[in-house]
CSV table of C-alpha atoms in Angstrom, one decimal:
chain,number,residue,atom,x,y,z
A,1,UNK,CA,-58.8,-10.8,46.6
A,2,UNK,CA,-56.2,-13.6,46.5
A,3,UNK,CA,-56.9,-13.9,42.8
A,4,UNK,CA,-56.3,-10.2,42.4
A,5,UNK,CA,-53.0,-10.3,44.3
A,6,UNK,CA,-51.9,-13.2,42.2
A,7,UNK,CA,-52.7,-11.3,39.1
A,8,UNK,CA,-50.8,-8.3,40.4
A,9,UNK,CA,-47.8,-10.5,41.2
A,10,UNK,CA,-48.0,-12.0,37.8
A,11,UNK,CA,-48.1,-8.5,36.2
A,12,UNK,CA,-45.0,-7.5,38.2
A,13,UNK,CA,-43.2,-10.7,37.1
A,14,UNK,CA,-44.2,-10.0,33.5
A,15,UNK,CA,-43.2,-6.4,33.8
A,16,UNK,CA,-39.8,-7.3,35.3
A,17,UNK,CA,-39.2,-9.9,32.5
A,18,UNK,CA,-40.2,-7.3,29.9
A,19,UNK,CA,-37.8,-4.7,31.4
A,20,UNK,CA,-34.9,-7.2,31.4
A,21,UNK,CA,-35.7,-8.3,27.9
A,22,UNK,CA,-36.0,-4.6,26.7
A,23,UNK,CA,-32.7,-3.8,28.5
A,24,UNK,CA,-30.9,-6.7,26.9
A,25,UNK,CA,-32.3,-5.8,23.5
A,26,UNK,CA,-31.3,-2.2,24.0
A,27,UNK,CA,-27.8,-3.2,25.0
A,28,UNK,CA,-27.5,-5.4,21.9
A,29,UNK,CA,-28.7,-2.6,19.7
A,30,UNK,CA,-26.5,-0.1,21.5
A,31,UNK,CA,-23.5,-2.4,20.9
A,32,UNK,CA,-24.4,-2.5,17.2
A,33,UNK,CA,-25.1,1.2,16.8
A,34,UNK,CA,-22.2,2.5,18.8
A,35,UNK,CA,-19.5,0.1,17.8
A,36,UNK,CA,-16.3,2.1,17.2
A,37,UNK,CA,-16.1,2.9,13.6
A,38,UNK,CA,-12.9,2.5,11.6
A,39,UNK,CA,-13.5,6.0,10.2
A,40,UNK,CA,-15.9,8.3,11.9
A,41,UNK,CA,-16.7,10.6,9.0
A,42,UNK,CA,-15.6,11.4,5.4
A,43,UNK,CA,-12.1,12.8,5.1
A,44,UNK,CA,-10.7,14.7,2.2
A,45,UNK,CA,-6.9,15.3,1.7
A,46,UNK,CA,-5.6,17.8,-0.8
A,47,UNK,CA,-1.9,17.3,-1.6
A,48,UNK,CA,0.2,19.5,-3.8
A,49,UNK,CA,3.9,19.9,-4.6
A,50,UNK,CA,6.3,21.9,-6.7
A,51,UNK,CA,9.5,20.0,-7.8
A,52,UNK,CA,12.6,21.4,-9.6
A,53,UNK,CA,15.8,19.6,-10.6
A,54,UNK,CA,19.0,20.3,-12.6
A,55,UNK,CA,22.2,18.7,-13.5
A,56,UNK,CA,24.6,18.0,-16.4
A,57,UNK,CA,24.1,14.2,-17.0
A,58,UNK,CA,20.9,13.9,-19.0
A,59,UNK,CA,20.2,10.3,-20.2
A,60,UNK,CA,18.2,11.8,-23.1
A,61,UNK,CA,21.4,13.2,-24.5
A,62,UNK,CA,23.7,10.2,-23.6
A,63,UNK,CA,24.9,11.2,-20.2
A,64,UNK,CA,25.7,14.9,-21.0
A,65,UNK,CA,23.4,17.9,-21.3
A,66,UNK,CA,20.9,19.6,-19.1
A,67,UNK,CA,18.7,17.7,-16.6
A,68,UNK,CA,16.5,20.7,-15.9
A,69,UNK,CA,12.9,19.9,-15.1
A,70,UNK,CA,10.0,21.3,-13.1
A,71,UNK,CA,6.8,19.5,-12.0
A,72,UNK,CA,3.6,20.7,-10.3
A,73,UNK,CA,1.3,18.1,-8.8
A,74,UNK,CA,-2.2,18.2,-7.3
A,75,UNK,CA,-3.9,15.2,-5.7
A,76,UNK,CA,-7.2,14.7,-3.9
A,77,UNK,CA,-7.7,11.7,-1.6
A,78,UNK,CA,-11.2,11.1,-0.4
A,79,UNK,CA,-11.9,8.5,2.3
A,80,UNK,CA,-15.5,7.5,2.8
A,81,UNK,CA,-16.8,5.3,5.6
A,82,UNK,CA,-19.4,2.9,4.1
A,83,UNK,CA,-20.4,1.5,7.5
A,84,UNK,CA,-18.6,0.7,10.8
A,85,UNK,CA,-16.1,-1.7,9.2
A,86,UNK,CA,-15.6,-0.6,5.6
A,87,UNK,CA,-13.8,2.3,4.0
A,88,UNK,CA,-13.7,3.3,0.4
A,89,UNK,CA,-10.8,5.6,-0.7
A,90,UNK,CA,-10.5,7.4,-4.0
A,91,UNK,CA,-7.1,8.9,-4.9
A,92,UNK,CA,-7.0,11.1,-8.0
A,93,UNK,CA,-4.0,13.1,-9.1
A,94,UNK,CA,-2.6,15.2,-11.9
A,95,UNK,CA,1.1,16.1,-12.5
A,96,UNK,CA,2.3,18.6,-15.1
A,97,UNK,CA,5.9,19.0,-16.0
A,98,UNK,CA,8.2,20.9,-18.3
A,99,UNK,CA,11.6,19.4,-19.1
A,100,UNK,CA,14.6,20.9,-20.9
A,101,UNK,CA,16.0,17.4,-20.9
A,102,UNK,CA,13.1,15.5,-22.5
A,103,UNK,CA,12.7,18.3,-25.0
A,104,UNK,CA,15.9,17.2,-26.5
A,105,UNK,CA,14.3,14.0,-27.8
A,106,UNK,CA,13.9,16.2,-30.8
A,107,UNK,CA,16.5,19.0,-30.5
A,108,UNK,CA,16.4,19.9,-34.2
A,109,UNK,CA,12.9,21.5,-34.3
A,110,UNK,CA,14.1,25.1,-34.1
A,111,UNK,CA,17.2,27.2,-33.7
A,112,UNK,CA,20.6,25.7,-33.0
A,113,UNK,CA,20.6,22.2,-31.5
A,114,UNK,CA,22.5,22.0,-28.2
A,115,UNK,CA,22.3,19.3,-25.5
A,116,UNK,CA,22.6,22.0,-22.8
A,117,UNK,CA,19.7,24.1,-24.1
A,118,UNK,CA,16.0,23.2,-24.2
A,119,UNK,CA,14.2,22.8,-27.6
A,120,UNK,CA,10.6,23.7,-28.1
A,121,UNK,CA,9.4,20.3,-29.2
A,122,UNK,CA,6.2,18.5,-28.0
A,123,UNK,CA,8.3,16.4,-25.6
A,124,UNK,CA,9.3,19.4,-23.6
A,125,UNK,CA,6.1,19.1,-21.5
A,126,UNK,CA,3.6,16.4,-20.5
A,127,UNK,CA,0.6,15.7,-18.3
A,128,UNK,CA,0.4,12.6,-16.0
A,129,UNK,CA,-3.0,11.5,-14.5
A,130,UNK,CA,-3.7,8.8,-12.0
A,131,UNK,CA,-6.8,7.3,-10.4
A,132,UNK,CA,-6.7,4.7,-7.6
A,133,UNK,CA,-9.6,3.2,-5.8
A,134,UNK,CA,-9.2,1.1,-2.6
A,135,UNK,CA,-11.6,-0.8,-0.4
A,136,UNK,CA,-10.7,-1.7,3.2
A,137,UNK,CA,-12.6,-4.0,5.6
A,138,UNK,CA,-11.8,-4.5,9.3
A,139,UNK,CA,-13.1,-7.3,11.5
A,140,UNK,CA,-15.3,-6.5,14.5
A,141,UNK,CA,-12.4,-6.7,16.9
A,142,UNK,CA,-10.2,-4.7,14.5
A,143,UNK,CA,-7.5,-7.4,14.6
A,144,UNK,CA,-8.0,-8.4,10.9
A,145,UNK,CA,-7.8,-5.9,8.1
A,146,UNK,CA,-8.3,-6.7,4.4
A,147,UNK,CA,-7.8,-4.3,1.5
A,148,UNK,CA,-8.0,-4.3,-2.3
A,149,UNK,CA,-7.2,-1.7,-4.8
A,150,UNK,CA,-7.2,-0.9,-8.5
A,151,UNK,CA,-5.4,1.9,-10.3
A,152,UNK,CA,-4.9,3.4,-13.8
A,153,UNK,CA,-2.4,6.1,-14.8
A,154,UNK,CA,-1.5,7.7,-18.2
A,155,UNK,CA,0.8,10.1,-19.9
A,156,UNK,CA,1.7,10.8,-23.5
A,157,UNK,CA,3.9,7.8,-24.0
A,158,UNK,CA,2.9,5.5,-21.1
A,159,UNK,CA,-0.2,3.8,-19.7
A,160,UNK,CA,-0.4,1.7,-16.6
A,161,UNK,CA,-3.1,-0.4,-14.9
A,162,UNK,CA,-2.7,-2.1,-11.6
A,163,UNK,CA,-4.4,-4.2,-9.0
A,164,UNK,CA,-3.4,-5.2,-5.5
A,165,UNK,CA,-4.4,-6.3,-2.1
A,166,UNK,CA,-3.2,-6.7,1.5
A,167,UNK,CA,-4.0,-8.5,4.7
A,168,UNK,CA,-2.9,-7.3,8.2
A,169,UNK,CA,-3.2,-9.2,11.5
A,170,UNK,CA,-2.9,-7.7,14.9
A,171,UNK,CA,-2.5,-9.7,18.0
A,172,UNK,CA,-0.9,-9.7,21.5
A,173,UNK,CA,-3.4,-6.9,22.5
A,174,UNK,CA,-2.6,-5.1,19.3
A,175,UNK,CA,1.1,-4.8,20.3
A,176,UNK,CA,2.2,-7.0,17.4
A,177,UNK,CA,1.3,-6.6,13.7
A,178,UNK,CA,2.1,-8.7,10.7
A,179,UNK,CA,1.1,-8.0,7.1
A,180,UNK,CA,1.4,-9.2,3.6
A,181,UNK,CA,0.7,-7.3,0.4
A,182,UNK,CA,0.8,-8.0,-3.3
A,183,UNK,CA,0.5,-5.8,-6.4
A,184,UNK,CA,0.5,-6.3,-10.2
A,185,UNK,CA,1.1,-3.5,-12.7
A,186,UNK,CA,0.6,-4.0,-16.4
A,187,UNK,CA,2.2,-1.2,-18.4
A,188,UNK,CA,2.4,-0.2,-22.0
A,189,UNK,CA,4.8,2.1,-23.8
A,190,UNK,CA,4.0,4.2,-26.8
A,191,UNK,CA,7.7,4.1,-27.7
A,192,UNK,CA,9.2,7.4,-28.7
A,193,UNK,CA,12.7,7.4,-30.1
A,194,UNK,CA,15.4,10.1,-30.6
A,195,UNK,CA,14.6,12.0,-33.8
A,196,UNK,CA,17.8,11.0,-35.6
A,197,UNK,CA,17.3,7.3,-35.0
A,198,UNK,CA,13.7,7.2,-36.4
A,199,UNK,CA,14.7,7.2,-40.1
A,200,UNK,CA,16.7,4.0,-39.5
A,201,UNK,CA,13.7,2.1,-38.1
A,202,UNK,CA,11.0,0.2,-39.9
A,203,UNK,CA,9.9,1.9,-43.1
A,204,UNK,CA,12.5,4.6,-42.7
A,205,UNK,CA,14.7,6.0,-45.5
A,206,UNK,CA,17.9,6.2,-43.4
A,207,UNK,CA,20.5,8.8,-44.3
A,208,UNK,CA,18.3,10.1,-47.1
A,209,UNK,CA,15.8,11.5,-44.6
A,210,UNK,CA,15.3,15.3,-44.8
A,211,UNK,CA,16.8,15.7,-41.4
A,212,UNK,CA,20.2,14.8,-42.9
A,213,UNK,CA,19.7,16.2,-46.4
A,214,UNK,CA,18.6,19.6,-45.1
A,215,UNK,CA,21.2,19.9,-42.4
A,216,UNK,CA,25.0,19.5,-42.5
A,217,UNK,CA,26.5,16.6,-40.7
A,218,UNK,CA,29.9,17.5,-39.2
A,219,UNK,CA,32.5,15.2,-37.7
A,220,UNK,CA,31.9,11.8,-39.2
A,221,UNK,CA,29.6,12.3,-42.2
A,222,UNK,CA,29.0,8.5,-42.6
A,223,UNK,CA,26.4,8.4,-39.9
A,224,UNK,CA,25.0,4.9,-39.4
A,225,UNK,CA,23.6,4.2,-35.9
A,226,UNK,CA,22.7,0.8,-34.4
A,227,UNK,CA,18.9,0.9,-34.1
A,228,UNK,CA,16.1,-1.5,-34.1
A,229,UNK,CA,12.6,-0.6,-32.9
A,230,UNK,CA,11.4,-2.5,-29.8
A,231,UNK,CA,8.9,-5.2,-30.8
A,232,UNK,CA,7.4,-5.7,-27.3
A,233,UNK,CA,6.2,-2.4,-25.7
A,234,UNK,CA,4.7,-4.0,-22.6
A,235,UNK,CA,6.1,-4.0,-19.1
A,236,UNK,CA,4.7,-6.1,-16.2
A,237,UNK,CA,5.7,-5.7,-12.6
A,238,UNK,CA,4.8,-8.1,-9.8
A,239,UNK,CA,5.4,-7.1,-6.2
A,240,UNK,CA,5.2,-9.0,-2.9
A,241,UNK,CA,5.8,-7.5,0.5
A,242,UNK,CA,5.9,-8.7,4.1
A,243,UNK,CA,5.7,-6.5,7.2
A,244,UNK,CA,6.2,-7.0,11.0
A,245,UNK,CA,5.7,-4.3,13.6
A,246,UNK,CA,6.2,-4.7,17.4
A,247,UNK,CA,5.7,-2.3,20.3
A,248,UNK,CA,8.9,-3.0,22.2
A,249,UNK,CA,8.3,-0.6,25.1
A,250,UNK,CA,5.6,2.0,25.9
A,251,UNK,CA,7.9,4.6,24.2
A,252,UNK,CA,9.5,2.4,21.5
A,253,UNK,CA,8.1,0.8,18.4
A,254,UNK,CA,10.0,-1.1,15.7
A,255,UNK,CA,9.1,-2.6,12.4
A,256,UNK,CA,10.6,-4.7,9.6
A,257,UNK,CA,9.8,-5.0,5.9
A,258,UNK,CA,10.8,-7.3,3.1
A,259,UNK,CA,9.8,-6.6,-0.5
A,260,UNK,CA,10.3,-8.5,-3.7
A,261,UNK,CA,9.7,-7.1,-7.2
A,262,UNK,CA,9.9,-9.0,-10.5
A,263,UNK,CA,9.8,-6.9,-13.7
A,264,UNK,CA,9.5,-8.2,-17.3
A,265,UNK,CA,9.2,-6.6,-20.7
A,266,UNK,CA,10.4,-3.3,-22.0
A,267,UNK,CA,12.7,-2.0,-19.2
A,268,UNK,CA,14.7,0.3,-21.5
A,269,UNK,CA,13.6,3.9,-21.9
A,270,UNK,CA,13.3,4.2,-25.7
A,271,UNK,CA,14.3,7.8,-26.1
A,272,UNK,CA,17.5,7.7,-24.0
A,273,UNK,CA,20.7,8.0,-26.2
A,274,UNK,CA,24.0,6.2,-25.9
A,275,UNK,CA,27.3,7.2,-27.5
A,276,UNK,CA,30.0,4.6,-28.2
A,277,UNK,CA,33.7,4.9,-27.6
A,278,UNK,CA,34.6,3.0,-30.8
A,279,UNK,CA,32.4,5.0,-33.2
A,280,UNK,CA,33.4,8.4,-34.6
A,281,UNK,CA,31.2,11.3,-33.6
A,282,UNK,CA,28.6,12.9,-35.9
A,283,UNK,CA,26.9,16.2,-35.2
A,284,UNK,CA,24.2,18.5,-36.4
A,285,UNK,CA,24.9,22.0,-35.1
A,286,UNK,CA,26.2,21.4,-31.5
A,287,UNK,CA,24.2,18.3,-30.9
A,288,UNK,CA,25.9,14.9,-31.2
A,289,UNK,CA,23.8,12.3,-33.1
A,290,UNK,CA,23.1,9.1,-31.2
A,291,UNK,CA,25.1,6.0,-31.9
A,292,UNK,CA,22.2,4.0,-30.4
A,293,UNK,CA,19.4,4.2,-27.9
A,294,UNK,CA,19.4,2.6,-24.4
A,295,UNK,CA,19.3,-1.2,-24.4
A,296,UNK,CA,18.7,-3.1,-21.1
A,297,UNK,CA,17.7,-6.7,-20.3
A,298,UNK,CA,14.0,-7.5,-20.4
A,299,UNK,CA,13.8,-8.8,-16.8
A,300,UNK,CA,14.8,-7.4,-13.5
A,301,UNK,CA,14.5,-8.9,-9.9
A,302,UNK,CA,14.6,-6.5,-6.9
A,303,UNK,CA,14.9,-7.2,-3.2
A,304,UNK,CA,14.6,-4.7,-0.4
A,305,UNK,CA,14.8,-5.3,3.3
A,306,UNK,CA,14.5,-2.5,5.9
A,307,UNK,CA,13.5,-1.5,9.4
A,308,UNK,CA,12.1,1.4,11.4
A,309,UNK,CA,12.6,2.3,15.0
A,310,UNK,CA,10.5,5.1,16.5
A,311,UNK,CA,11.3,6.4,20.0
A,312,UNK,CA,9.0,8.6,21.9
A,313,UNK,CA,11.3,10.6,24.2
A,314,UNK,CA,8.8,12.8,25.9
A,315,UNK,CA,5.7,14.9,25.1
A,316,UNK,CA,7.9,17.2,23.0
A,317,UNK,CA,10.4,15.1,21.0
A,318,UNK,CA,10.1,11.9,19.0
A,319,UNK,CA,12.9,10.2,17.1
A,320,UNK,CA,12.1,8.2,13.9
A,321,UNK,CA,14.8,6.2,12.2
A,322,UNK,CA,14.9,4.1,9.1
A,323,UNK,CA,17.3,1.8,7.3
A,324,UNK,CA,17.0,-0.2,4.1
A,325,UNK,CA,19.3,-2.4,2.1
A,326,UNK,CA,18.4,-3.1,-1.6
A,327,UNK,CA,19.9,-5.2,-4.3
A,328,UNK,CA,18.9,-6.5,-7.8
A,329,UNK,CA,20.2,-8.7,-10.5
A,330,UNK,CA,21.4,-5.8,-12.6
A,331,UNK,CA,24.3,-5.3,-10.1
A,332,UNK,CA,22.9,-2.4,-8.0
A,333,UNK,CA,23.4,-2.6,-4.2
A,334,UNK,CA,22.2,0.4,-2.1
A,335,UNK,CA,21.9,1.6,1.4
A,336,UNK,CA,19.4,4.1,2.7
A,337,UNK,CA,19.4,5.6,6.2
A,338,UNK,CA,17.2,8.4,7.5
A,339,UNK,CA,16.2,10.2,10.7
A,340,UNK,CA,13.3,12.5,11.4
A,341,UNK,CA,12.9,14.3,14.8
A,342,UNK,CA,9.3,15.7,15.2
A,343,UNK,CA,9.4,18.5,17.8
A,344,UNK,CA,6.0,19.5,19.2
A,345,UNK,CA,6.3,23.2,20.1
A,346,UNK,CA,2.6,23.7,21.1
A,347,UNK,CA,-0.5,21.5,21.2
A,348,UNK,CA,-1.1,22.5,17.5
A,349,UNK,CA,2.3,23.0,15.9
A,350,UNK,CA,5.0,20.4,15.3
A,351,UNK,CA,8.3,20.9,13.5
A,352,UNK,CA,9.9,18.1,11.4
A,353,UNK,CA,13.6,18.3,10.7
A,354,UNK,CA,15.0,15.3,8.8
A,355,UNK,CA,18.0,13.9,7.1
A,356,UNK,CA,18.4,11.0,4.6
A,357,UNK,CA,21.6,9.4,3.2
A,358,UNK,CA,21.6,7.2,0.1
A,359,UNK,CA,24.5,5.3,-1.6
A,360,UNK,CA,24.4,2.8,-4.5
A,361,UNK,CA,26.8,0.9,-6.8
A,362,UNK,CA,26.4,1.1,-10.5
A,363,UNK,CA,24.4,-1.3,-12.6
A,364,UNK,CA,26.4,-3.7,-14.7
A,365,UNK,CA,25.2,-2.0,-17.9
A,366,UNK,CA,25.9,1.6,-17.0
A,367,UNK,CA,28.6,3.4,-19.0
A,368,UNK,CA,29.3,7.2,-18.9
A,369,UNK,CA,29.3,9.3,-22.1
A,370,UNK,CA,31.3,7.6,-24.9
A,371,UNK,CA,32.6,4.6,-22.9
A,372,UNK,CA,30.2,1.9,-24.0
A,373,UNK,CA,31.3,-0.2,-27.0
A,374,UNK,CA,29.2,-1.0,-30.1
A,375,UNK,CA,29.8,-4.7,-29.5
A,376,UNK,CA,28.2,-4.6,-26.0
A,377,UNK,CA,24.8,-6.4,-25.7
A,378,UNK,CA,23.4,-3.9,-23.2
A,379,UNK,CA,24.2,-0.3,-22.4
A,380,UNK,CA,22.9,2.8,-20.7
A,381,UNK,CA,24.2,6.2,-19.8
A,382,UNK,CA,21.3,6.9,-17.3
A,383,UNK,CA,23.0,8.3,-14.2
A,384,UNK,CA,20.1,6.9,-12.1
A,385,UNK,CA,21.9,3.6,-12.7
A,386,UNK,CA,25.3,4.9,-11.9
A,387,UNK,CA,27.4,4.8,-8.7
A,388,UNK,CA,26.6,7.7,-6.5
A,389,UNK,CA,25.9,9.0,-3.0
A,390,UNK,CA,23.2,11.5,-2.1
A,391,UNK,CA,22.2,13.6,0.9
A,392,UNK,CA,18.7,15.0,1.5
A,393,UNK,CA,17.9,17.6,4.1
A,394,UNK,CA,14.3,18.4,5.0
A,395,UNK,CA,12.3,20.6,7.2
A,396,UNK,CA,8.5,20.7,7.8
A,397,UNK,CA,5.8,22.2,10.0
A,398,UNK,CA,2.4,20.9,10.7
A,399,UNK,CA,-0.7,22.5,12.2
A,400,UNK,CA,-3.4,20.3,13.8
A,401,UNK,CA,-6.8,21.4,15.1
A,402,UNK,CA,-8.8,18.4,16.4
A,403,UNK,CA,-11.8,20.7,16.9
A,404,UNK,CA,-11.8,21.8,13.2
A,405,UNK,CA,-12.7,25.4,13.9
A,406,UNK,CA,-11.9,26.6,10.4
A,407,UNK,CA,-14.4,25.5,7.7
A,408,UNK,CA,-14.9,25.3,4.0
A,409,UNK,CA,-18.5,24.5,3.2
A,410,UNK,CA,-19.4,21.4,5.2
A,411,UNK,CA,-15.8,20.4,5.9
A,412,UNK,CA,-13.7,21.4,8.8
A,413,UNK,CA,-9.9,21.9,8.5
A,414,UNK,CA,-8.2,19.3,10.7
A,415,UNK,CA,-4.5,19.7,9.7
A,416,UNK,CA,-2.0,21.5,7.5
A,417,UNK,CA,1.4,20.1,6.6
A,418,UNK,CA,4.2,22.0,4.8
A,419,UNK,CA,7.5,20.4,4.0
A,420,UNK,CA,10.7,21.3,2.0
A,421,UNK,CA,13.4,18.9,0.9
A,422,UNK,CA,16.8,19.6,-0.7
A,423,UNK,CA,18.5,16.7,-2.4
A,424,UNK,CA,22.1,16.6,-3.8
A,425,UNK,CA,24.1,13.8,-5.4
A,426,UNK,CA,27.8,13.7,-5.7
A,427,UNK,CA,27.3,13.9,-9.5
A,428,UNK,CA,26.0,17.3,-10.8
A,429,UNK,CA,22.4,16.4,-10.0
A,430,UNK,CA,20.4,18.4,-7.4
A,431,UNK,CA,16.7,18.9,-6.7
A,432,UNK,CA,14.3,20.5,-4.3
A,433,UNK,CA,10.6,19.9,-3.6
A,434,UNK,CA,8.0,21.8,-1.6
A,435,UNK,CA,4.9,19.9,-0.5
A,436,UNK,CA,1.7,21.0,1.2
A,437,UNK,CA,-1.1,18.8,2.5
A,438,UNK,CA,-4.5,19.9,3.8
A,439,UNK,CA,-6.9,17.4,5.7
A,440,UNK,CA,-10.6,18.2,5.9
A,441,UNK,CA,-13.3,16.2,7.8
A,442,UNK,CA,-17.0,16.4,7.2
A,443,UNK,CA,-19.0,17.8,10.1
């Protein structure tokens, strides 16, 4: 009997040990299985926009002429959790535009040439396509985040390939965040020049070209532009950025950013015309023949420093502010300030009124229509490089359903965002854009 009792006690001890071992093993497995995932399930964002602009300072026609353009964009962003820690994101987009301005690269293809009217040439429309893939890894404690990405984009006269990466560190119980990111873009132009300049390039026959023999040149008949084809059609951009974010109060968060960009290669836009003050004007129909095309330095260094301050006032209203100062070695200095005030009107609907102010000085090489000189080394009449101020007013509304009641196939609709922005410069330029975004999550 004593032996039996000892055996029973031994069985109990063994059973207790097994239970504890099993419990420990289960706890370890539970920790592994139920660790908080960076992304719980696959998410799909569909983004689309319609953009329209107009103005009277087209760079294609030397600082005069229509800037009319419309653009429609569609983009899919698919984020896929590979495991608890890693996320793969694929971003694919297409943009189609029609442009009265760029159509005037060749204004002589039909009818009467006029810088304020669109022609029907091939350059009046184009398609831009982009594909970006990114991979993000988070540490077990979610305090370290690494990411890498690669991208390609293409349109009729331009191709770009890029790679980049970033590292983010959170500490101080995730109240403080620092980050660094770097990107490299290697671009190639397929240079397109204004029609009237092409005969004066390599292997051209100059004034004997049929454009001039079959049309009457008015004004100065001795048309003889300054034109040399670009030998290097590559453009490389190198970007380095630093970020710092801090929760200052339970209702206040601030962040700072510092960015550097170095560009090298063909920074001129080959098809943008320039008219000189010291050269007599030549015309075909109502279109003035270019004295030259844009010439800019083959390097540019940019610096931007900015900050954000977000203040959660209450459950209804949040205030988001932003300021950035920018300068480069082309002589541009700019200030950007913006404010957005999200207003939560129900648990599902939020309104987004916003305002943005922008001001910049002119680049050293900018000259308005017929003010540059033929003896200048560099010159442009692109009003994006001019001195100007701009105001942008925006309004948006978002719908959020965390329970994703609406479905399309296996995906539940999580949110809808609609926004409208009106942008006006103190030149003649104005634009508007409508954007829509739809977020779906896989059930």
